[in-house]
Coordinates of C-alpha atoms in Angstrom, one line a residue:
M9 CA 107.2 121.1 139.9
D10 CA 105.0 118.3 141.5
L11 CA 106.1 115.0 142.9
E12 CA 105.0 113.1 139.8
F13 CA 107.1 115.3 137.6
E14 CA 110.2 114.6 139.8
K15 CA 109.6 110.9 139.8
N16 CA 109.3 110.9 136.0
K17 CA 112.4 113.0 135.7
D18 CA 114.5 110.7 137.9
H19 CA 113.2 107.6 136.0
N20 CA 113.9 109.0 132.5
S21 CA 117.2 110.5 133.6
L22 CA 118.4 107.1 134.8
L23 CA 117.4 105.5 131.5
L24 CA 119.3 108.2 129.6
N25 CA 122.4 107.9 131.9
E26 CA 122.5 104.1 131.5
L27 CA 122.5 104.5 127.7
E28 CA 125.1 107.2 127.8
Q29 CA 127.4 105.0 129.9
L30 CA 126.9 102.1 127.5
M31 CA 127.7 104.4 124.5
G32 CA 130.9 105.5 126.3
T33 CA 132.0 101.8 126.5
I34 CA 131.0 101.2 122.8
K35 CA 133.1 104.2 121.7
K36 CA 136.2 102.3 123.0
G37 CA 135.7 99.9 120.1
G38 CA 137.8 96.8 120.4
G39 CA 139.3 98.0 123.7
K40 CA 142.2 100.2 124.9
A41 CA 144.9 97.8 123.9
R42 CA 143.8 97.6 120.3
L43 CA 143.3 101.3 120.1
E44 CA 146.8 101.9 121.4
K45 CA 148.1 99.5 118.8
I46 CA 146.6 101.5 116.0
K47 CA 148.2 104.7 117.4
T48 CA 151.6 103.0 117.8
A49 CA 151.4 102.2 114.1
G50 CA 151.2 105.9 113.4
K51 CA 147.5 105.8 112.5
M52 CA 144.5 107.6 114.0
T53 CA 141.5 105.7 115.4
A54 CA 138.2 105.8 113.5
R55 CA 136.7 108.3 115.9
E56 CA 139.8 110.5 115.9
R57 CA 139.7 110.6 112.1
I58 CA 136.1 111.8 112.2
D59 CA 136.7 114.4 114.9
Y60 CA 139.6 115.8 112.9
L61 CA 137.6 115.9 109.6
V62 CA 134.4 117.6 110.7
D63 CA 133.9 121.3 111.0
A64 CA 134.8 122.6 114.5
K65 CA 131.3 123.9 115.5
A66 CA 129.1 121.6 113.3
P67 CA 126.5 119.3 114.9
V68 CA 127.6 115.7 114.8
H69 CA 124.8 113.1 114.7
E70 CA 125.9 109.5 115.0
I71 CA 123.9 106.9 113.2
G72 CA 123.7 103.3 114.5
G73 CA 125.9 103.8 117.5
F74 CA 124.2 100.9 119.2
A75 CA 124.2 98.7 116.1
A76 CA 125.0 95.0 116.7
H77 CA 124.9 95.5 120.5
G78 CA 124.4 92.0 122.1
M79 CA 124.2 90.3 118.7
Y80 CA 127.6 88.6 118.2
E81 CA 128.7 87.8 121.7
E82 CA 129.9 84.3 120.8
D83 CA 132.3 86.0 118.3
G84 CA 133.6 88.5 120.9
G85 CA 131.1 91.2 120.1
C86 CA 131.1 93.9 117.4
P87 CA 130.7 97.4 119.0
S88 CA 128.9 99.8 116.7
A89 CA 129.0 97.0 114.1
G90 CA 132.7 97.8 113.6
V91 CA 132.0 101.0 111.7
V92 CA 131.3 104.5 112.8
V93 CA 128.8 106.6 110.8
V94 CA 128.1 110.2 111.4
L95 CA 126.1 113.1 109.8
S96 CA 128.0 116.3 110.0
K97 CA 129.6 119.2 108.0
V98 CA 132.9 119.2 106.2
A99 CA 133.9 122.5 104.7
E100 CA 130.5 123.8 105.6
R101 CA 128.7 121.1 103.6
W102 CA 126.5 118.4 105.1
C103 CA 127.7 114.9 104.4
V104 CA 127.7 111.3 105.6
I105 CA 131.0 110.0 107.0
V106 CA 131.7 106.2 107.2
A107 CA 134.8 105.1 109.1
N108 CA 135.8 101.5 109.6
D109 CA 136.9 100.8 113.2
A110 CA 140.1 98.7 112.8
S111 CA 140.1 98.0 116.5
V112 CA 137.1 95.7 116.1
K113 CA 138.2 92.5 114.4
A114 CA 140.5 94.6 112.1
G115 CA 137.5 96.4 110.7
A116 CA 136.0 93.1 109.4
W117 CA 132.5 93.2 108.0
F118 CA 129.7 91.4 110.0
P119 CA 126.2 91.2 108.7
M120 CA 125.2 94.3 110.7
T121 CA 128.2 96.1 109.3
A122 CA 126.8 95.7 105.8
K123 CA 123.4 96.8 106.9
K124 CA 124.8 99.9 108.6
N125 CA 126.9 100.8 105.5
L126 CA 123.8 100.4 103.3
R127 CA 121.9 102.7 105.7
A128 CA 124.7 105.3 105.3
Q129 CA 124.5 105.1 101.5
E130 CA 120.7 105.4 101.7
I131 CA 120.9 108.6 103.7
A132 CA 123.4 110.1 101.2
L133 CA 121.3 109.1 98.2
E134 CA 117.9 110.3 99.4
N135 CA 119.3 113.6 100.6
K136 CA 121.8 114.1 97.7
I137 CA 124.7 114.8 100.1
P138 CA 128.3 113.7 99.7
I139 CA 129.5 110.5 101.4
I140 CA 133.0 110.1 102.6
Y141 CA 134.5 106.6 103.3
L142 CA 137.5 106.3 105.6
V143 CA 138.5 102.8 104.7
D144 CA 140.5 100.5 107.1
S145 CA 139.0 97.0 106.9
A146 CA 140.2 93.4 106.6
G147 CA 137.1 92.6 104.6
V148 CA 134.3 90.1 105.2
Y149 CA 134.3 88.3 108.6
L150 CA 134.7 84.8 107.2
P151 CA 133.0 82.8 110.0
M152 CA 129.8 84.5 109.0
Q153 CA 130.3 84.8 105.3
D154 CA 127.1 83.0 104.5
E155 CA 125.1 85.8 106.2
I156 CA 126.9 88.7 104.5
F157 CA 127.9 87.6 101.0
P158 CA 125.1 86.5 98.7
D159 CA 121.8 88.2 99.3
K160 CA 120.2 91.3 97.9
D161 CA 120.9 93.6 100.9
D162 CA 124.3 92.0 101.7
F163 CA 127.9 93.0 101.0
G164 CA 127.6 93.2 97.2
R165 CA 124.8 95.8 97.5
I166 CA 127.4 98.3 98.7
F167 CA 129.2 98.4 95.3
R168 CA 125.9 98.5 93.5
N169 CA 125.0 101.5 95.6
N170 CA 128.4 103.1 94.7
A171 CA 127.4 103.0 91.1
Q172 CA 123.9 104.2 91.8
L173 CA 125.2 107.2 93.9
S174 CA 127.6 108.1 91.2
S175 CA 124.9 108.0 88.6
A176 CA 122.7 110.2 90.7
G177 CA 125.5 112.8 91.0
V178 CA 126.1 112.2 94.7
V179 CA 129.8 112.9 95.4
Q180 CA 131.8 110.0 96.9
I181 CA 135.3 110.4 98.3
A182 CA 137.3 107.5 99.7
A183 CA 140.5 107.7 101.8
V184 CA 142.2 104.3 102.2
M185 CA 143.9 104.6 105.6
G186 CA 144.7 100.9 106.3
S187 CA 143.7 97.5 104.8
C188 CA 141.4 97.4 101.9
V189 CA 141.2 93.9 100.6
A190 CA 139.3 91.4 98.4
G191 CA 135.7 92.6 97.4
G192 CA 136.1 95.6 99.7
A193 CA 138.7 97.0 97.4
Y194 CA 136.0 97.9 95.0
L195 CA 134.4 100.5 97.3
P196 CA 137.1 103.2 97.2
I197 CA 137.7 102.6 93.5
M198 CA 134.0 102.9 92.7
S199 CA 134.0 106.3 94.5
D200 CA 134.6 109.5 92.5
E201 CA 138.1 110.1 94.0
A202 CA 140.4 107.9 96.1
I203 CA 143.2 108.9 98.4
I204 CA 145.7 106.4 99.8
V205 CA 148.0 106.8 102.7
D206 CA 151.6 106.0 102.0
G207 CA 153.2 103.2 104.2
S208 CA 150.1 102.3 106.2
A209 CA 147.4 101.6 103.5
S210 CA 147.1 99.0 100.8
I211 CA 144.5 97.9 98.2
F212 CA 144.4 94.5 96.6
L213 CA 142.1 91.7 95.7
A214 CA 144.4 89.2 97.3
G215 CA 147.2 89.7 99.7
S216 CA 150.8 88.4 99.3
Y217 CA 150.1 85.1 101.1
L218 CA 147.1 84.3 98.9
V219 CA 148.9 85.4 95.8
K220 CA 151.8 82.9 96.7
A221 CA 149.3 80.1 97.3
A222 CA 147.2 80.9 94.2
I223 CA 149.9 81.5 91.5
G224 CA 153.2 81.0 93.2
E225 CA 154.3 84.6 93.0
T226 CA 156.4 85.9 95.9
I227 CA 155.8 89.6 96.6
D228 CA 155.3 91.9 99.6
N229 CA 152.1 93.8 100.3
E230 CA 153.5 97.2 99.7
T231 CA 154.8 96.4 96.3
L232 CA 151.6 94.5 95.5
G233 CA 149.2 97.3 96.5
G234 CA 150.7 100.2 98.4
A235 CA 150.3 103.9 97.8
T236 CA 153.1 104.3 95.3
T237 CA 152.0 101.2 93.3
H238 CA 148.4 102.5 93.0
T239 CA 149.1 106.2 92.4
A240 CA 152.2 105.8 90.0
I241 CA 151.7 102.4 88.4
S242 CA 148.1 101.1 88.4
G243 CA 146.3 104.4 88.4
V244 CA 143.8 103.0 90.9
G245 CA 144.4 105.8 93.4
D246 CA 144.2 109.5 92.7
Y247 CA 146.2 111.0 95.5
K248 CA 149.0 109.8 97.7
A249 CA 148.9 111.1 101.3
V250 CA 151.8 111.3 103.7
N251 CA 149.8 110.2 106.7
D252 CA 146.2 110.2 108.1
H253 CA 146.2 113.9 108.8
D254 CA 147.3 114.7 105.2
A255 CA 144.6 112.4 103.8
L256 CA 141.9 114.1 105.9
D257 CA 143.2 117.6 104.9
R258 CA 142.9 116.6 101.3
I259 CA 139.3 115.6 101.8
R260 CA 138.5 119.0 103.3
Q261 CA 140.2 120.7 100.3
L262 CA 138.2 118.6 97.8
M263 CA 134.9 119.3 99.7
G264 CA 135.6 123.0 99.9
K265 CA 135.9 123.4 96.1
M266 CA 132.5 122.0 95.3
G267 CA 129.9 124.3 93.7
A268 CA 126.4 125.1 94.9
V269 CA 123.7 122.5 94.4
P270 CA 119.9 123.0 93.8
Q271 CA 117.8 123.3 96.9
A272 CA 114.4 121.8 97.7
G273 CA 113.3 125.2 99.0
F274 CA 111.8 124.3 102.4
S275 CA 110.7 127.3 104.4
K276 CA 113.2 128.6 107.0
V277 CA 112.9 131.7 109.2
E278 CA 114.8 133.1 112.2
P279 CA 114.5 130.4 114.9
K280 CA 112.8 131.0 118.2
A281 CA 113.4 129.0 121.4
P282 CA 110.5 126.7 122.5
K283 CA 108.0 128.0 125.1
T284 CA 109.3 125.4 127.5
S285 CA 112.8 124.1 127.9
P286 CA 113.4 120.8 126.1
E287 CA 115.0 119.5 129.3
T288 CA 111.5 119.5 130.8
I289 CA 110.4 116.6 128.7
L290 CA 112.2 114.1 131.1
G291 CA 109.7 115.1 133.8
L292 CA 106.6 115.2 131.5
L293 CA 107.0 111.7 130.2
P294 CA 105.4 109.1 132.6
A295 CA 107.7 106.5 134.0
Q296 CA 105.1 103.9 133.0
N297 CA 104.3 103.9 129.2
N298 CA 100.6 103.1 129.8
K299 CA 100.0 106.4 131.8
P300 CA 98.4 109.3 130.0
Y301 CA 99.8 112.8 129.5
D302 CA 99.0 115.8 127.3
T303 CA 101.1 115.7 124.1
F304 CA 100.7 119.5 123.7
S305 CA 103.0 119.9 126.7
I306 CA 105.7 118.0 124.8
L307 CA 105.1 120.1 121.7
D308 CA 105.8 123.2 123.8
C309 CA 109.3 121.8 124.4
L310 CA 110.0 121.0 120.8
V311 CA 108.6 123.7 118.5
D312 CA 109.5 127.4 118.2
E313 CA 107.3 129.4 120.5
G314 CA 104.1 130.8 119.0
S315 CA 104.5 128.8 115.7
V316 CA 101.7 126.1 116.2
E317 CA 98.7 126.3 114.0
E318 CA 96.5 123.3 114.7
Y319 CA 94.7 121.7 111.8
K320 CA 91.1 120.5 112.5
A321 CA 91.6 121.0 116.2
D322 CA 88.1 119.8 117.2
Y323 CA 88.0 116.7 114.9
G324 CA 89.8 113.4 115.4
K325 CA 91.4 114.5 118.7
S326 CA 93.3 111.3 119.3
L327 CA 95.8 112.7 116.8
I328 CA 97.3 116.2 116.8
T329 CA 97.9 117.6 113.3
A330 CA 99.6 121.0 113.3
Y331 CA 101.8 123.3 111.2
A332 CA 104.7 124.6 113.3
R333 CA 108.4 125.5 113.1
I334 CA 111.3 123.7 114.6
D335 CA 114.5 125.7 114.7
G336 CA 113.0 128.0 112.1
W337 CA 112.1 125.2 109.7
A338 CA 108.4 124.9 108.7
V339 CA 107.1 121.4 109.6
G340 CA 103.8 119.5 109.6
I341 CA 103.5 117.6 112.9
V342 CA 101.4 114.4 113.3
A343 CA 101.5 113.4 117.0
N344 CA 99.6 110.9 119.0
Q345 CA 97.6 112.6 121.8
R346 CA 98.3 110.6 124.9
K347 CA 95.5 111.8 127.2
M348 CA 91.9 110.8 127.0
V349 CA 89.8 113.0 124.8
K350 CA 86.1 113.4 123.9
N351 CA 84.9 113.4 120.3
A352 CA 82.0 115.7 119.0
K353 CA 79.5 113.1 120.2
G354 CA 80.8 113.3 123.8
E355 CA 82.4 109.8 123.5
L356 CA 85.7 109.2 125.3
Q357 CA 88.6 108.2 123.1
F358 CA 91.7 106.4 124.6
G359 CA 95.0 108.3 124.4
G360 CA 97.5 106.9 122.0
V361 CA 94.8 105.0 120.0
I362 CA 94.1 106.0 116.3
Y363 CA 90.4 106.3 115.6
S364 CA 88.6 106.6 112.2
D365 CA 88.1 110.3 112.5
S366 CA 91.8 110.9 113.5
A367 CA 93.1 108.7 110.7
D368 CA 90.9 110.6 108.2
K369 CA 92.2 114.0 109.5
A370 CA 95.8 112.8 109.3
T371 CA 95.3 111.7 105.7
R372 CA 94.1 115.1 104.7
F373 CA 96.8 116.9 106.6
I374 CA 99.6 114.8 105.1
A375 CA 98.2 115.6 101.6
N376 CA 98.2 119.3 102.4
C377 CA 101.9 119.1 103.6
N378 CA 102.9 117.4 100.4
Q379 CA 101.1 119.9 98.3
R380 CA 102.8 122.8 100.1
K381 CA 106.3 121.2 100.3
I382 CA 106.3 121.1 104.1
P383 CA 108.4 118.3 105.7
L384 CA 106.5 116.0 108.1
V385 CA 107.4 115.1 111.7
F386 CA 105.8 112.1 113.3
L387 CA 105.8 111.9 117.1
Q388 CA 104.9 108.4 117.9
D389 CA 103.3 107.2 121.2
V390 CA 100.8 104.8 119.7
T391 CA 99.3 101.6 120.9
G392 CA 97.5 100.9 117.5
F393 CA 94.2 101.5 115.8
M394 CA 90.9 101.2 117.7
V395 CA 89.4 97.7 117.7
G396 CA 85.9 96.3 118.4
S397 CA 82.6 96.0 116.6
K398 CA 81.9 99.8 116.6
A399 CA 85.2 100.6 115.1
E400 CA 85.0 97.8 112.6
H401 CA 81.5 98.8 111.5
G402 CA 82.7 102.4 111.2
G403 CA 85.3 101.4 108.7
I404 CA 88.5 101.7 110.8
I405 CA 90.4 99.5 108.4
K406 CA 89.4 101.7 105.4
D407 CA 90.4 104.9 107.2
G408 CA 93.6 103.4 108.6
A409 CA 94.5 102.2 105.1
K410 CA 94.0 105.7 103.7
M411 CA 96.4 107.1 106.3
V412 CA 99.0 104.4 105.6
N413 CA 98.6 105.1 101.9
A414 CA 99.2 108.8 102.5
V415 CA 102.3 108.1 104.5
A416 CA 103.7 105.6 102.0
N417 CA 103.2 107.9 99.0
S418 CA 104.4 111.1 100.7
V419 CA 107.1 112.8 98.7
V420 CA 108.2 115.4 101.3
P421 CA 110.9 114.4 103.8
K422 CA 109.6 112.5 106.9
F423 CA 111.1 112.4 110.3
T424 CA 110.0 110.0 113.0
V425 CA 110.5 110.3 116.8
V426 CA 109.4 107.4 119.0
M427 CA 108.5 109.2 122.2
G428 CA 106.9 106.1 123.9
N429 CA 105.0 103.2 122.5
S430 CA 105.2 102.2 118.8
F431 CA 102.9 99.2 118.5
G432 CA 101.4 97.3 115.7
A433 CA 99.9 99.0 112.7
G434 CA 100.2 102.3 114.6
N435 CA 104.0 102.0 113.9
Y436 CA 103.2 101.9 110.2
A437 CA 100.6 104.7 110.1
M438 CA 102.9 106.9 112.1
C439 CA 105.8 106.4 109.7
G440 CA 107.8 103.5 111.1
R441 CA 111.1 102.3 109.5
A442 CA 109.2 100.5 106.7
Y443 CA 107.9 103.9 105.5
D444 CA 111.2 105.5 104.8
P445 CA 111.6 108.3 107.3
R446 CA 114.8 110.3 106.5
M447 CA 115.6 109.8 110.1
M448 CA 114.0 107.7 112.8
V449 CA 115.1 108.2 116.4
A450 CA 113.8 107.0 119.8
W451 CA 113.8 108.4 123.3
P452 CA 115.2 106.2 126.1
N453 CA 111.7 105.1 127.3
A454 CA 110.5 104.0 123.8
K455 CA 109.1 100.5 123.1
L456 CA 108.7 99.0 119.6
A457 CA 106.6 95.8 119.2
V458 CA 103.5 94.2 117.6
M459 CA 101.7 94.9 120.9
G460 CA 102.3 95.7 124.5
G461 CA 104.2 93.2 126.6
Q462 CA 101.4 92.3 128.9
Q463 CA 98.9 91.7 126.1
A464 CA 101.4 89.8 124.1
A465 CA 102.4 87.6 127.1
N466 CA 98.7 86.7 127.7
V467 CA 98.3 85.8 124.0
L468 CA 101.4 83.7 124.0
L469 CA 100.4 82.1 127.3
Q470 CA 97.1 81.0 125.8
I471 CA 99.0 79.5 122.8
E472 CA 101.3 77.6 125.2
K473 CA 98.4 76.3 127.3
S474 CA 96.6 75.1 124.2
K475 CA 99.7 73.3 123.1
L476 CA 100.1 71.6 126.5
K477 CA 96.4 70.6 126.6
K478 CA 96.8 68.9 123.2
E479 CA 99.7 67.0 124.6
G480 CA 97.5 65.9 127.5
K481 CA 99.4 67.9 130.1
K482 CA 97.9 70.0 132.8
I483 CA 99.3 73.3 134.1
S484 CA 98.9 74.5 137.7
A485 CA 98.2 78.1 138.6
A486 CA 101.7 78.5 140.0
K487 CA 103.2 77.1 136.8
E488 CA 101.0 79.3 134.7
N489 CA 102.1 82.4 136.6
E490 CA 105.7 81.4 136.2
L491 CA 105.3 80.8 132.5
L492 CA 103.5 84.2 132.1
Q493 CA 106.4 86.0 133.8
R494 CA 109.0 84.3 131.7
I495 CA 107.2 85.1 128.5
E496 CA 106.6 88.7 129.6
Q497 CA 110.3 89.2 130.5
R498 CA 111.5 87.8 127.2
Y499 CA 109.0 89.9 125.2
E500 CA 109.8 93.1 127.2
K501 CA 113.5 92.7 126.4
Q502 CA 112.6 92.7 122.7
T503 CA 110.5 95.8 123.0
K504 CA 113.3 98.0 124.5
P505 CA 114.8 100.8 122.4
L506 CA 118.3 99.2 122.7
Y507 CA 117.0 96.0 121.0
A508 CA 115.6 98.1 118.1
A509 CA 118.7 100.3 117.8
A510 CA 121.0 97.2 117.8
R511 CA 119.1 96.0 114.7
L512 CA 118.9 99.5 113.1
W513 CA 115.2 99.7 113.3
T514 CA 115.9 103.2 114.6
D515 CA 118.9 105.3 113.7
A516 CA 119.7 106.4 117.2
I517 CA 118.5 106.6 120.8
I518 CA 118.7 110.2 121.7
S519 CA 118.0 112.5 124.7
P520 CA 114.6 114.3 124.2
S521 CA 116.5 117.6 124.5
A522 CA 118.5 116.8 121.4
T523 CA 115.4 116.2 119.2
R524 CA 115.2 119.8 117.8
S525 CA 118.8 119.5 116.7
W526 CA 118.3 116.2 115.0
I527 CA 115.2 117.3 113.1
S528 CA 116.7 120.7 112.2
S529 CA 119.8 119.0 110.8
G530 CA 117.7 116.4 109.0
I531 CA 115.7 119.1 107.2
A532 CA 118.9 121.0 106.3
M533 CA 120.3 117.9 104.7
A534 CA 117.0 117.1 103.0
N535 CA 117.0 120.6 101.5
N536 CA 119.8 119.5 99.3
A537 CA 117.5 117.1 97.4
P538 CA 114.8 118.9 95.3
I539 CA 111.5 117.0 95.2
E540 CA 111.1 115.4 91.8
K541 CA 107.9 113.3 92.3
Q542 CA 104.3 114.4 92.5
F543 CA 102.2 113.3 95.5
N544 CA 99.7 110.7 94.3
M545 CA 97.8 108.3 96.6
G546 CA 96.6 106.0 93.8
V547 CA 93.4 104.0 94.2
L548 CA 91.5 104.3 97.5
Q549 CA 88.4 102.9 99.1
V550 CA 86.8 106.2 99.9

């Protein structure tokens, strides 16, 4: 390999290692002392519960591991938003597992906790796969109640989704393994079946202290809402478990007795390894996101060898559209070509930019995949649509709108990988979060923003200079440079993948070598949800 490859590999490996180290710290939740306190009480930690529950050799994909990172520092932080969410198999069946982390503020709900739970329910609903709740939470984090309680996508939406999931026939199993109080008490009881651990778990709308204050009744928490009370007296719980292990074993038994479900019928054959090792991607991706590279070299690391059939190879070359297979699954790939290309007229087109011809090609290809029931995979490294008089006169807005329309109305499962840049309307056309990909993951070098940092900083600088001029203030060259650097640094921080992952704009930051596994698992889950809608793009400006 050449020197450039090794430099790229070192740079990207360092980014990946930094994220892995941070994730290692996040997995410690509220810290060693709090985790030990949970174990001393005879309970398992959230991650121990998940490890015990999932099938031994099943893939485990964590959703929102970086959620809330750096967002609640004044309140002591909230690692992983105080809840662990994974996609894996239990009794050989794909499911979503949601486990409150009681080591983080006693499992209290922050605003991002609600958002993460809603994302978990969304995944279960759109893929028609069971969702398992491992409940151990003190309820809403009261200092931030105004940001979690009243709005459409806040705490109450969780219970609305419980009802919607049940109506859609999506199995919900809850195991109450610790506190389950106030409004949070509705979650397990709105599930299909509820297990409660004897001695360490309780369910009530108001604890003993509040009951005393409200109505003057003196009662202990166990009598008020313990396992015996709810399985023998109130009928709120369905099963009483001896301990955490017993509760988790019961979940496995329930999952193992479920019957077969209808399948979407996506094409799957015997998998083949890629032509090039996925590990090679770290050396192929430039250390600087503005440098070109041939996206086909990345495809060689992701798709099954010999499976690529490129659609309209000589037209709209700034986008690659191709049928292929990933781990045996048939997919339609829409990928930004990051090297400079020439169109049929011999004109150079910038890598990573979407032109009218490439948008037109992508629209047709997406329609084909929908007609043939082929899941779509979007590989983003896009700086946006082409601008300028030539592009505008050529109808770039119209062609871009057609592509966005096709993505928005697509009925087959979509999966998005942010390989590098994800800027502006390019994010939308390449199936950003707003366009409902079943999964959206980013590589460690990814950047998500309205535009690149340097361009944005120059725009913001001009705005700042104009403001100062109106105030009658002058700005020196040195001051202008200092201001530019400060704006650039602030903006760059907001474009990093960790910033996006903290806010759940992406589901995870992953190693490029794990991409095949994520997409394969995603399609396997999506295969549990037969497609019920017809693809229809509605009215278009043709």
